[in-house]
Short mmCIF file of C-alpha atoms and ligand atoms in Angstrom, two decimals:
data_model
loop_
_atom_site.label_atom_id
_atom_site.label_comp_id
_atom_site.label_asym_id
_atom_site.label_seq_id
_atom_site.Cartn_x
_atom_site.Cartn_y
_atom_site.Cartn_z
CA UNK A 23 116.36 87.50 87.86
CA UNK A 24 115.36 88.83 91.28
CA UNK A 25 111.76 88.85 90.30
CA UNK A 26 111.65 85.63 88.76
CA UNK A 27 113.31 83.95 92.05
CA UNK A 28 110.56 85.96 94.28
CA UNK A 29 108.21 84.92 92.11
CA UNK A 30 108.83 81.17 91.94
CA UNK A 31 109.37 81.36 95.87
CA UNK A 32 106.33 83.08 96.27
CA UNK A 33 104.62 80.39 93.83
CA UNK A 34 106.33 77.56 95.96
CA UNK A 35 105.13 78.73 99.35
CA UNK A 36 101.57 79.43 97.76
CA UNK A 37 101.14 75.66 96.75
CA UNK A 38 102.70 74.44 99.99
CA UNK A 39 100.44 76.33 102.16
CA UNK A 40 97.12 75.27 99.82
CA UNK A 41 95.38 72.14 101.52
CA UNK A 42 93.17 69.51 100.25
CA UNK A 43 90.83 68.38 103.05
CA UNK A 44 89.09 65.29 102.94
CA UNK A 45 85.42 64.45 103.97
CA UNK A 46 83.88 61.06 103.98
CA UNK A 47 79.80 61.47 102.89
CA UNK A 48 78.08 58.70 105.17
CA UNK A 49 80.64 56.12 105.87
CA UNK A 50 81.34 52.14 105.01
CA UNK A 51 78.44 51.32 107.56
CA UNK A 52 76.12 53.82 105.84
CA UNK A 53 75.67 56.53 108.58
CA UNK A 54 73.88 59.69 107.59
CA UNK A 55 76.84 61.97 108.55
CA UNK A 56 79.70 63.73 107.20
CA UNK A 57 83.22 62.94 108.58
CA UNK A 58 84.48 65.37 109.42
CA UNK A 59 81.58 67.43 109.84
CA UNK A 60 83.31 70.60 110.33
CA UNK A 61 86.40 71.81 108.39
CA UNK A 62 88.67 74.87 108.89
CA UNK A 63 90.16 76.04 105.88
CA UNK A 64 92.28 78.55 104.72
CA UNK A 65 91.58 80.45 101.36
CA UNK A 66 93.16 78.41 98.45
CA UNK A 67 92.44 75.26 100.77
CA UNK A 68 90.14 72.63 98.93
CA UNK A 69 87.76 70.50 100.18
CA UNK A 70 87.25 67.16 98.40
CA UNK A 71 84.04 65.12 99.30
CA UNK A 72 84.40 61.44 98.82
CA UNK A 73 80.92 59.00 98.37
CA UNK A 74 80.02 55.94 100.13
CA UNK A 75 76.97 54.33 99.56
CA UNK A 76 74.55 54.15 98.84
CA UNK A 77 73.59 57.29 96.46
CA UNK A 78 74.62 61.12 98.61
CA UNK A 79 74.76 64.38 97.52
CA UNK A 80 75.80 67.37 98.66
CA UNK A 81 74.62 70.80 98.52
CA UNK A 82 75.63 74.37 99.97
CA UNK A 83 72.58 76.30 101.90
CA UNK A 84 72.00 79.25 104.09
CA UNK A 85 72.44 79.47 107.66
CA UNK A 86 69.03 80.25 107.79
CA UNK A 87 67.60 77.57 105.43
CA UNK A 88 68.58 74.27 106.17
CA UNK A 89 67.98 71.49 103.04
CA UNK A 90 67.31 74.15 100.93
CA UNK A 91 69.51 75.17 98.11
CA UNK A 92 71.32 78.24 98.55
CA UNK A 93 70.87 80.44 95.39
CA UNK A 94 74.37 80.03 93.33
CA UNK A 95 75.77 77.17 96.02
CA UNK A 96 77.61 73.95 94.92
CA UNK A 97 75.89 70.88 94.11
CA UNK A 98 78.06 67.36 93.76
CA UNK A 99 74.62 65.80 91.85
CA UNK A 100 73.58 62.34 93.17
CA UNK A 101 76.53 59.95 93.36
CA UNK A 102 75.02 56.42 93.68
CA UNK A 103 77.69 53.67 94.90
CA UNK A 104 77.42 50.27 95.79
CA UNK A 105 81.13 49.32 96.86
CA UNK A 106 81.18 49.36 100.62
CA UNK A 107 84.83 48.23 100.24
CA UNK A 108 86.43 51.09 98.69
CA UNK A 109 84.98 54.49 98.53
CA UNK A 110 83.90 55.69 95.42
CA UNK A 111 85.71 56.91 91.92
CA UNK A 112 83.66 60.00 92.31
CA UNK A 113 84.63 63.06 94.05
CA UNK A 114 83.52 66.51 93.97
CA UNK A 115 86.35 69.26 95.59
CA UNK A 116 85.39 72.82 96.33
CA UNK A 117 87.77 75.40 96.81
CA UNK A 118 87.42 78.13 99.93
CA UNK A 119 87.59 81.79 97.86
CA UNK A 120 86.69 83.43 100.90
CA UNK A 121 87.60 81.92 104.82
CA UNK A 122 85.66 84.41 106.79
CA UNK A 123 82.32 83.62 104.74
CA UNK A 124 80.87 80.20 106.17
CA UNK A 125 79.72 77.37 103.67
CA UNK A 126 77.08 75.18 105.08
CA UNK A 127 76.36 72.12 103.44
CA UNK A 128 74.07 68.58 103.39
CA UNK A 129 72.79 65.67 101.79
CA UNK A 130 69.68 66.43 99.34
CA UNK A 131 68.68 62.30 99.35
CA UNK A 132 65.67 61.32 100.74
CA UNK A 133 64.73 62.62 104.50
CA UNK A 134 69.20 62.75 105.50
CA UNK A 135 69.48 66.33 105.75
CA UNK A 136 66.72 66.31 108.53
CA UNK A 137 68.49 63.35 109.84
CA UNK A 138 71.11 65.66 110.66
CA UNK A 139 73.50 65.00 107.39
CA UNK A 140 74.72 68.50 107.08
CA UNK A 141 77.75 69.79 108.05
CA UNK A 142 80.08 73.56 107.73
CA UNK A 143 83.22 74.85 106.21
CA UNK A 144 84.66 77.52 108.30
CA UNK A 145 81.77 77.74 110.69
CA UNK A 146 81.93 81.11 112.96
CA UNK A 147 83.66 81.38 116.04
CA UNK A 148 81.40 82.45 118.04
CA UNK A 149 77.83 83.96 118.23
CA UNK A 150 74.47 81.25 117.40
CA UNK A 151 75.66 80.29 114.08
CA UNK A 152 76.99 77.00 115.09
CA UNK A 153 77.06 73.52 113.63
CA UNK A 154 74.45 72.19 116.43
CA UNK A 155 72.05 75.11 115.75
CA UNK A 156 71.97 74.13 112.12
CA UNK A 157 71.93 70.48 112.69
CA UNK A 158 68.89 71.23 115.11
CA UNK A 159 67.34 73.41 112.85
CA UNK A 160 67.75 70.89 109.81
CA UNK A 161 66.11 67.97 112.03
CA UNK A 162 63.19 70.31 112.37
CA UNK A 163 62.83 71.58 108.62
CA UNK A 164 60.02 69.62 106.67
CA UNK A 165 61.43 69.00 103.57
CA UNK A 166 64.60 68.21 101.88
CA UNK A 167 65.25 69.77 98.34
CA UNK A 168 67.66 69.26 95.89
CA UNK A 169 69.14 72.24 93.44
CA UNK A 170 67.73 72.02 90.07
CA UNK A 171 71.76 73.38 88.59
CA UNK A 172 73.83 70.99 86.72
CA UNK A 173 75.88 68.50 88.99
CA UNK A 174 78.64 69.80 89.53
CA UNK A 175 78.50 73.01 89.75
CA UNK A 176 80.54 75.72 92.07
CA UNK A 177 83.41 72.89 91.81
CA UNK A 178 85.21 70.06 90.65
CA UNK A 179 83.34 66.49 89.77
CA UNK A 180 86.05 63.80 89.63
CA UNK A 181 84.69 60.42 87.90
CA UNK A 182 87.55 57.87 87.61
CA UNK A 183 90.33 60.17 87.28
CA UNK A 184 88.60 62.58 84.40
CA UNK A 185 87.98 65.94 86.22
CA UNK A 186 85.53 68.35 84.72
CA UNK A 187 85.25 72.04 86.52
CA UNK A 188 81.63 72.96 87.35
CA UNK A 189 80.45 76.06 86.29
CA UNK A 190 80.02 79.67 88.17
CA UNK A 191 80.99 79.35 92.08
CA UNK A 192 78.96 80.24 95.19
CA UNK A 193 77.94 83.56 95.60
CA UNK A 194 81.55 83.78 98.26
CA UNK A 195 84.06 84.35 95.29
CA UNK A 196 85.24 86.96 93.90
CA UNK A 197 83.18 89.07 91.43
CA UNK A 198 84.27 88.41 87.56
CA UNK A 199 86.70 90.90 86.65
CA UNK A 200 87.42 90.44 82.85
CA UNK A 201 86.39 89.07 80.05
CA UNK A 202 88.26 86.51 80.27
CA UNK A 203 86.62 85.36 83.42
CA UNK A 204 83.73 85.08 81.62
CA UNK A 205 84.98 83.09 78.34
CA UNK A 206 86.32 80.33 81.23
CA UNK A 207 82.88 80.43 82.36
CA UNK A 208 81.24 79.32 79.20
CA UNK A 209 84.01 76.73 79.04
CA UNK A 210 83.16 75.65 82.49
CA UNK A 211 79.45 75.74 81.47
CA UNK A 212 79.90 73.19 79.08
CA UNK A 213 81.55 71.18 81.07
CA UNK A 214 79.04 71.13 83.36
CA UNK A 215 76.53 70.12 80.44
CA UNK A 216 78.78 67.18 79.99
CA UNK A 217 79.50 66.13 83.51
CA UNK A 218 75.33 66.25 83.83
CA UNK A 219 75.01 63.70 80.76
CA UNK A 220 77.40 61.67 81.96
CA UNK A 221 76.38 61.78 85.46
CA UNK A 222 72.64 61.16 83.58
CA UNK A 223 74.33 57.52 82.33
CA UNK A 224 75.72 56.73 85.47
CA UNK A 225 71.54 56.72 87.19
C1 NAG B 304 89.12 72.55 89.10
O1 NAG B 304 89.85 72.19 87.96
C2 NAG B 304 90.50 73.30 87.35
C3 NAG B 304 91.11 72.82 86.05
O2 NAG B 304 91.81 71.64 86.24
C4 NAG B 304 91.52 73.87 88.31
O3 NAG B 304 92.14 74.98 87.76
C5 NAG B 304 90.81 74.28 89.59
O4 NAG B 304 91.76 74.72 90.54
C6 NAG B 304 90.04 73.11 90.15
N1 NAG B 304 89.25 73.56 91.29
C7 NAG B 304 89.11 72.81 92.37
C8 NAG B 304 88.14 73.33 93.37
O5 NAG B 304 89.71 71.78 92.54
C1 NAG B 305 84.13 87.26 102.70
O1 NAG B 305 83.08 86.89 103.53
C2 NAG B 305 82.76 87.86 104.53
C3 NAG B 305 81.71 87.25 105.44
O2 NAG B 305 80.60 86.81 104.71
C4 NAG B 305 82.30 89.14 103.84
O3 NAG B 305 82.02 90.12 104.82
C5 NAG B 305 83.38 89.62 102.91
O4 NAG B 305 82.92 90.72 102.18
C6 NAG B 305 83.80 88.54 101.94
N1 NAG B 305 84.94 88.97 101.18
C7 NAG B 305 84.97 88.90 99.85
C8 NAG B 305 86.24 89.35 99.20
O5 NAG B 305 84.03 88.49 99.16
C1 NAG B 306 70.00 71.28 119.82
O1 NAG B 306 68.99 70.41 120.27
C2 NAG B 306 69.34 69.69 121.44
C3 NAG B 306 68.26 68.67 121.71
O2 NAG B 306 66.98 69.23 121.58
C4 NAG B 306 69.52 70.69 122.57
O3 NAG B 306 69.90 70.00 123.73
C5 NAG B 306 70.62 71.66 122.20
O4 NAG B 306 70.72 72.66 123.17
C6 NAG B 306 70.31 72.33 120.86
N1 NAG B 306 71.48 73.11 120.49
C7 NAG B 306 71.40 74.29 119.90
C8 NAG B 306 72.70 74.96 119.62
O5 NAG B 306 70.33 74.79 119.58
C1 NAG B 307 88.05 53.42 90.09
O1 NAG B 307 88.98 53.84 89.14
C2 NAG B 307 90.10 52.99 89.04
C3 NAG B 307 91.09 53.60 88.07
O2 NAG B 307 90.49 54.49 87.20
C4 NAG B 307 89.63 51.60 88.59
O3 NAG B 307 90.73 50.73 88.54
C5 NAG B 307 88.62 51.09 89.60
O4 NAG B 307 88.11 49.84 89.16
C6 NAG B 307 87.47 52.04 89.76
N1 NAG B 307 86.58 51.58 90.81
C7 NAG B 307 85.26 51.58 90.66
C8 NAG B 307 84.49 51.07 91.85
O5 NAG B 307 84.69 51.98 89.66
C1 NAG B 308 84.85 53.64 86.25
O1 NAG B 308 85.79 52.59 86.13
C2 NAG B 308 85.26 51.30 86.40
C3 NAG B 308 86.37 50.28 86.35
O2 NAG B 308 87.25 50.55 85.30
C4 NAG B 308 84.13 51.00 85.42
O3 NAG B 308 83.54 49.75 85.73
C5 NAG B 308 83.08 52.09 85.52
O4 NAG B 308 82.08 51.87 84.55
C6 NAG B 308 83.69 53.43 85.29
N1 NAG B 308 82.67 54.45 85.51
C7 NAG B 308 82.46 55.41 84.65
C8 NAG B 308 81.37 56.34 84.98
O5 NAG B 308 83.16 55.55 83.66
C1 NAG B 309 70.05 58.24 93.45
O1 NAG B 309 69.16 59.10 94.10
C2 NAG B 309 68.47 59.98 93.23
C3 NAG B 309 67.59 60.90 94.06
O2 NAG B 309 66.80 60.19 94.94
C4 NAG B 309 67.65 59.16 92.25
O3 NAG B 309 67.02 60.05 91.34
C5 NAG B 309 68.54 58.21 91.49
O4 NAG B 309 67.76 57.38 90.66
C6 NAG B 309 69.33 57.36 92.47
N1 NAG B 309 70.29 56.52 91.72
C7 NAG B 309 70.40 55.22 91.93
C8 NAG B 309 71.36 54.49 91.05
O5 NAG B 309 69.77 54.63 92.79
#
Protein backbone atom coordinates (compact mmCIF):
# COMPACT_ATOMS: atom_id res chain seq x y z
CA UNK A 1 0.00 0.00 0.00
CA UNK A 2 2.92 2.31 0.77
CA UNK A 3 4.42 1.66 -2.58
CA UNK A 4 1.43 2.00 -4.52
CA UNK A 5 0.67 5.58 -2.80
CA UNK A 6 4.53 6.61 -3.60
CA UNK A 7 4.08 5.43 -6.72
CA UNK A 8 0.88 7.17 -7.83
CA UNK A 9 2.37 10.41 -6.07
CA UNK A 10 5.41 10.04 -7.80
CA UNK A 11 3.29 9.42 -11.16
CA UNK A 12 1.16 12.61 -10.24
CA UNK A 13 4.06 14.98 -9.71
CA UNK A 14 5.78 13.46 -12.93
CA UNK A 15 2.78 14.56 -15.21
CA UNK A 16 2.39 17.87 -13.40
CA UNK A 17 5.87 18.88 -13.84
CA UNK A 18 5.85 17.61 -17.85
CA UNK A 19 5.13 20.78 -20.12
CA UNK A 20 3.80 21.15 -23.51
CA UNK A 21 5.33 24.27 -25.11
CA UNK A 22 3.89 25.86 -27.94
CA UNK A 23 5.61 27.38 -31.10
CA UNK A 24 3.88 29.22 -33.84
CA UNK A 25 5.87 28.30 -37.48
CA UNK A 26 5.64 31.78 -39.40
CA UNK A 27 2.67 33.55 -38.11
CA UNK A 28 -1.03 34.82 -39.47
CA UNK A 29 0.93 37.58 -41.48
CA UNK A 30 3.30 34.97 -42.94
CA UNK A 31 6.69 35.95 -41.32
CA UNK A 32 9.57 33.58 -41.81
CA UNK A 33 10.12 33.07 -38.03
CA UNK A 34 9.39 30.84 -35.26
CA UNK A 35 7.53 32.23 -32.18
CA UNK A 36 9.03 31.62 -29.81
CA UNK A 37 12.26 31.10 -31.28
CA UNK A 38 13.92 29.79 -28.31
CA UNK A 39 12.41 27.33 -25.78
CA UNK A 40 13.71 26.06 -22.39
CA UNK A 41 12.56 22.80 -21.56
CA UNK A 42 12.85 20.40 -19.05
CA UNK A 43 13.25 16.58 -19.89
CA UNK A 44 9.70 15.05 -20.31
CA UNK A 45 8.68 18.70 -21.54
CA UNK A 46 7.16 18.60 -25.18
CA UNK A 47 7.33 20.90 -27.71
CA UNK A 48 4.37 21.12 -30.13
CA UNK A 49 4.90 23.12 -33.43
CA UNK A 50 1.77 24.57 -34.84
CA UNK A 51 1.57 25.64 -38.97
CA UNK A 52 0.49 28.77 -40.49
CA UNK A 53 0.65 29.28 -43.95
CA UNK A 54 1.48 28.90 -46.30
CA UNK A 55 3.34 25.30 -46.53
CA UNK A 56 6.54 25.11 -43.36
CA UNK A 57 8.46 22.50 -42.20
CA UNK A 58 10.62 21.89 -39.70
CA UNK A 59 13.73 20.07 -39.28
CA UNK A 60 16.47 19.42 -36.47
CA UNK A 61 20.30 20.25 -37.64
CA UNK A 62 23.70 20.65 -36.21
CA UNK A 63 25.12 23.57 -34.63
CA UNK A 64 27.53 23.48 -37.17
CA UNK A 65 25.31 22.91 -40.25
CA UNK A 66 22.64 25.18 -40.58
CA UNK A 67 19.58 23.96 -43.24
CA UNK A 68 21.05 20.83 -43.34
CA UNK A 69 19.49 17.76 -41.91
CA UNK A 70 21.03 16.46 -38.93
CA UNK A 71 21.60 12.65 -39.36
CA UNK A 72 18.61 10.91 -37.20
CA UNK A 73 16.86 14.59 -36.39
CA UNK A 74 13.04 15.20 -36.52
CA UNK A 75 11.31 16.18 -39.54
CA UNK A 76 7.40 17.57 -39.29
CA UNK A 77 7.25 16.92 -43.48
CA UNK A 78 5.76 19.88 -45.42
CA UNK A 79 2.50 21.11 -43.86
CA UNK A 80 0.79 23.28 -46.54
CA UNK A 81 -2.15 25.59 -45.06
CA UNK A 82 -4.18 28.11 -46.45
CA UNK A 83 -6.38 29.31 -43.37
CA UNK A 84 -4.83 32.50 -42.14
CA UNK A 85 -7.73 32.55 -39.64
CA UNK A 86 -7.08 29.66 -37.54
CA UNK A 87 -3.84 27.85 -37.39
CA UNK A 88 -3.66 24.64 -38.76
CA UNK A 89 -5.15 20.91 -37.79
CA UNK A 90 -1.61 19.78 -38.10
CA UNK A 91 0.89 19.65 -35.44
CA UNK A 92 4.01 17.87 -34.95
CA UNK A 93 5.25 17.69 -30.87
CA UNK A 94 8.72 16.55 -29.95
CA UNK A 95 9.59 15.49 -26.68
CA UNK A 96 13.10 16.79 -24.85
CA UNK A 97 14.89 13.13 -23.80
CA UNK A 98 17.84 14.94 -22.92
CA UNK A 99 17.85 19.02 -21.58
CA UNK A 100 21.54 19.54 -21.55
CA UNK A 101 21.84 18.38 -25.37
CA UNK A 102 20.64 21.44 -27.61
CA UNK A 103 18.10 20.82 -30.57
CA UNK A 104 18.42 23.30 -33.30
CA UNK A 105 15.84 23.51 -35.72
CA UNK A 106 14.37 25.41 -39.19
CA UNK A 107 12.21 25.61 -42.01
CA UNK A 108 13.39 23.30 -45.08
CA UNK A 109 10.84 25.48 -47.69
CA UNK A 110 12.25 27.34 -50.23
CA UNK A 111 15.26 29.94 -49.31
CA UNK A 112 13.44 30.48 -45.14
CA UNK A 113 16.07 28.85 -43.31
CA UNK A 114 18.64 31.39 -44.80
CA UNK A 115 16.04 33.93 -44.15
CA UNK A 116 16.74 33.30 -40.69
CA UNK A 117 13.66 30.70 -39.95
CA UNK A 118 15.50 28.58 -37.51
CA UNK A 119 15.28 28.57 -34.09
CA UNK A 120 16.74 26.23 -30.62
CA UNK A 121 15.44 24.09 -27.87
CA UNK A 122 17.54 24.42 -24.86
CA UNK A 123 20.20 26.52 -26.48
CA UNK A 124 23.57 26.73 -24.21
CA UNK A 125 24.13 29.13 -21.67
CA UNK A 126 26.95 30.42 -22.52
CA UNK A 127 30.01 30.01 -24.86
CA UNK A 128 29.40 30.89 -29.13
CA UNK A 129 26.69 28.47 -29.55
CA UNK A 130 23.96 30.95 -29.49
CA UNK A 131 20.72 31.47 -31.37
CA UNK A 132 22.25 34.70 -33.28
CA UNK A 133 25.40 32.76 -34.30
CA UNK A 134 23.22 30.16 -35.91
CA UNK A 135 20.75 32.51 -37.31
CA UNK A 136 23.89 34.38 -38.83
CA UNK A 137 25.40 31.42 -39.92
CA UNK A 138 22.05 30.07 -41.59
CA UNK A 139 21.64 33.57 -43.53
CA UNK A 140 25.05 32.83 -44.92
CA UNK A 141 24.64 28.98 -45.86
CA UNK A 142 23.84 28.49 -49.68
CA UNK A 143 21.37 26.07 -49.70
CA UNK A 144 18.42 24.85 -47.87
CA UNK A 145 17.79 20.97 -47.75
CA UNK A 146 15.13 19.00 -46.68
CA UNK A 147 15.58 15.29 -44.92
CA UNK A 148 14.76 12.60 -47.26
CA UNK A 149 13.05 10.41 -43.71
CA UNK A 150 9.42 9.91 -43.54
CA UNK A 151 7.43 13.01 -42.15
CA UNK A 152 7.18 12.65 -39.08
CA UNK A 153 9.74 11.20 -37.77
CA UNK A 154 11.65 11.68 -34.17
CA UNK A 155 7.93 12.75 -33.01
CA UNK A 156 4.40 13.11 -33.03
CA UNK A 157 2.35 14.29 -36.41
CA UNK A 158 -1.12 15.40 -35.29
CA UNK A 159 -3.66 15.73 -38.42
CA UNK A 160 -7.17 16.63 -37.15
CA UNK A 161 -7.04 15.01 -33.92
CA UNK A 162 -5.53 11.40 -35.25
CA UNK A 163 -1.95 11.27 -33.80
CA UNK A 164 0.51 8.89 -35.33
CA UNK A 165 4.15 8.55 -33.44
CA UNK A 166 7.08 9.00 -35.88
CA UNK A 167 9.57 6.57 -35.90
CA UNK A 168 13.27 6.35 -34.15
CA UNK A 169 14.13 9.81 -32.24
CA UNK A 170 17.14 12.12 -32.62
CA UNK A 171 20.32 10.83 -31.96
CA UNK A 172 19.69 12.79 -27.97
CA UNK A 173 17.58 9.81 -26.52
CA UNK A 174 18.34 7.21 -24.84
CA UNK A 175 19.97 4.14 -26.45
CA UNK A 176 17.32 1.10 -27.01
CA UNK A 177 17.53 -1.10 -24.17
CA UNK A 178 15.24 -4.16 -24.94
CA UNK A 179 13.60 -5.79 -27.26
CA UNK A 180 10.81 -4.40 -26.68
CA UNK A 181 12.10 -1.02 -27.59
CA UNK A 182 12.66 -2.25 -30.73
CA UNK A 183 9.17 -4.11 -31.53
CA UNK A 184 7.60 -0.29 -30.66
CA UNK A 185 9.94 0.82 -33.20
CA UNK A 186 8.67 -1.23 -36.04
CA UNK A 187 5.22 -0.19 -34.84
CA UNK A 188 6.28 3.36 -34.94
CA UNK A 189 7.86 2.66 -38.37
CA UNK A 190 4.74 1.89 -39.81
CA UNK A 191 3.19 4.53 -38.65
CA UNK A 192 5.42 6.67 -40.09
CA UNK A 193 4.76 4.82 -43.56
CA UNK A 194 1.21 5.82 -43.04
CA UNK A 195 1.51 9.34 -41.78
CA UNK A 196 3.90 9.79 -45.17
CA UNK A 197 0.90 8.48 -47.48
CA UNK A 198 -1.37 10.41 -45.93
CA UNK A 199 0.70 13.41 -45.67
CA UNK A 200 1.41 12.33 -49.70
CA UNK A 201 -2.71 13.03 -50.19
CA UNK A 202 -2.72 16.05 -48.37
CA UNK A 203 0.16 17.76 -51.39
C1 LIG B 1 3.58 10.28 -29.13
O1 LIG B 1 2.46 9.45 -29.02
C2 LIG B 1 2.70 8.32 -28.19
C3 LIG B 1 1.49 7.42 -28.27
O2 LIG B 1 0.32 8.15 -28.11
C4 LIG B 1 2.98 8.79 -26.78
O3 LIG B 1 3.26 7.71 -25.95
C5 LIG B 1 4.19 9.72 -26.81
O4 LIG B 1 4.41 10.25 -25.52
C6 LIG B 1 3.95 10.84 -27.78
N1 LIG B 1 5.17 11.63 -27.91
C7 LIG B 1 5.13 12.95 -28.01
C8 LIG B 1 6.43 13.60 -28.31
O5 LIG B 1 4.11 13.59 -27.89
C1 LIG C 1 22.77 14.66 -22.92
O1 LIG C 1 23.40 15.62 -23.71
C2 LIG C 1 24.70 16.00 -23.27
C3 LIG C 1 25.16 17.14 -24.13
O2 LIG C 1 25.11 16.81 -25.49
C4 LIG C 1 25.61 14.78 -23.33
O3 LIG C 1 26.88 15.13 -22.85
C5 LIG C 1 25.01 13.67 -22.49
O4 LIG C 1 25.78 12.51 -22.64
C6 LIG C 1 23.59 13.38 -22.90
N1 LIG C 1 23.00 12.43 -21.98
C7 LIG C 1 22.38 11.33 -22.40
C8 LIG C 1 21.79 10.47 -21.33
O5 LIG C 1 22.29 11.00 -23.59
C1 LIG D 1 25.29 38.32 -36.40
O1 LIG D 1 25.36 39.21 -37.50
C2 LIG D 1 25.12 40.57 -37.14
C3 LIG D 1 25.03 41.38 -38.41
O2 LIG D 1 26.07 41.06 -39.30
C4 LIG D 1 26.23 41.01 -36.21
O3 LIG D 1 26.01 42.34 -35.81
C5 LIG D 1 26.24 40.14 -34.97
O4 LIG D 1 27.33 40.44 -34.16
C6 LIG D 1 26.34 38.66 -35.37
N1 LIG D 1 26.16 37.88 -34.16
C7 LIG D 1 26.84 36.77 -33.91
C8 LIG D 1 26.55 36.11 -32.61
O5 LIG D 1 27.64 36.30 -34.71
C1 LIG E 1 -9.73 21.01 -37.85
O1 LIG E 1 -10.30 19.92 -37.17
C2 LIG E 1 -11.55 20.22 -36.61
C3 LIG E 1 -12.01 19.02 -35.81
O2 LIG E 1 -11.40 17.85 -36.21
C4 LIG E 1 -12.54 20.57 -37.74
O3 LIG E 1 -13.78 20.91 -37.19
C5 LIG E 1 -11.97 21.75 -38.50
O4 LIG E 1 -12.81 22.05 -39.60
C6 LIG E 1 -10.59 21.46 -39.02
N1 LIG E 1 -10.04 22.65 -39.65
C7 LIG E 1 -9.41 22.60 -40.82
C8 LIG E 1 -8.90 23.92 -41.32
O5 LIG E 1 -9.23 21.57 -41.45
C1 LIG F 1 -9.48 17.78 -41.66
O1 LIG F 1 -10.80 18.17 -41.35
C2 LIG F 1 -11.37 19.09 -42.26
C3 LIG F 1 -12.74 19.51 -41.76
O2 LIG F 1 -13.43 18.42 -41.23
C4 LIG F 1 -11.42 18.47 -43.66
O3 LIG F 1 -11.91 19.42 -44.59
C5 LIG F 1 -10.01 18.06 -44.06
O4 LIG F 1 -10.05 17.40 -45.30
C6 LIG F 1 -9.42 17.14 -43.04
N1 LIG F 1 -8.05 16.86 -43.41
C7 LIG F 1 -7.57 15.65 -43.44
C8 LIG F 1 -6.17 15.51 -43.87
O5 LIG F 1 -8.24 14.68 -43.10
C1 LIG G 1 4.65 22.44 -50.07
O1 LIG G 1 6.03 22.60 -50.27
C2 LIG G 1 6.69 21.44 -50.75
C3 LIG G 1 8.18 21.73 -50.85
O2 LIG G 1 8.42 22.89 -51.54
C4 LIG G 1 6.10 21.06 -52.10
O3 LIG G 1 6.72 19.86 -52.54
C5 LIG G 1 4.61 20.86 -51.98
O4 LIG G 1 4.06 20.62 -53.25
C6 LIG G 1 3.97 22.08 -51.36
N1 LIG G 1 2.54 21.82 -51.14
C7 LIG G 1 1.60 22.66 -51.53
C8 LIG G 1 0.18 22.23 -51.29
O5 LIG G 1 1.83 23.73 -52.05
Amino acid sequence: MHFSTIFAATALVGAAFAEDHTVAVSTKSGDLIFKPDSIKAAEGDTVTFKFWPKNHSIAQAAFASPCQPMANGFWSGFVPTTDTAAVANTTFTYEVKNASAPIWFYCTQGNHCNMGMVGVINPPTSGEKTLAAFKNASEAATGNVSPTSTAGTGGNLTVNGTTTSGSASSSASAPASSTGAASHLTGSVAFAGLTGLFTYFLL
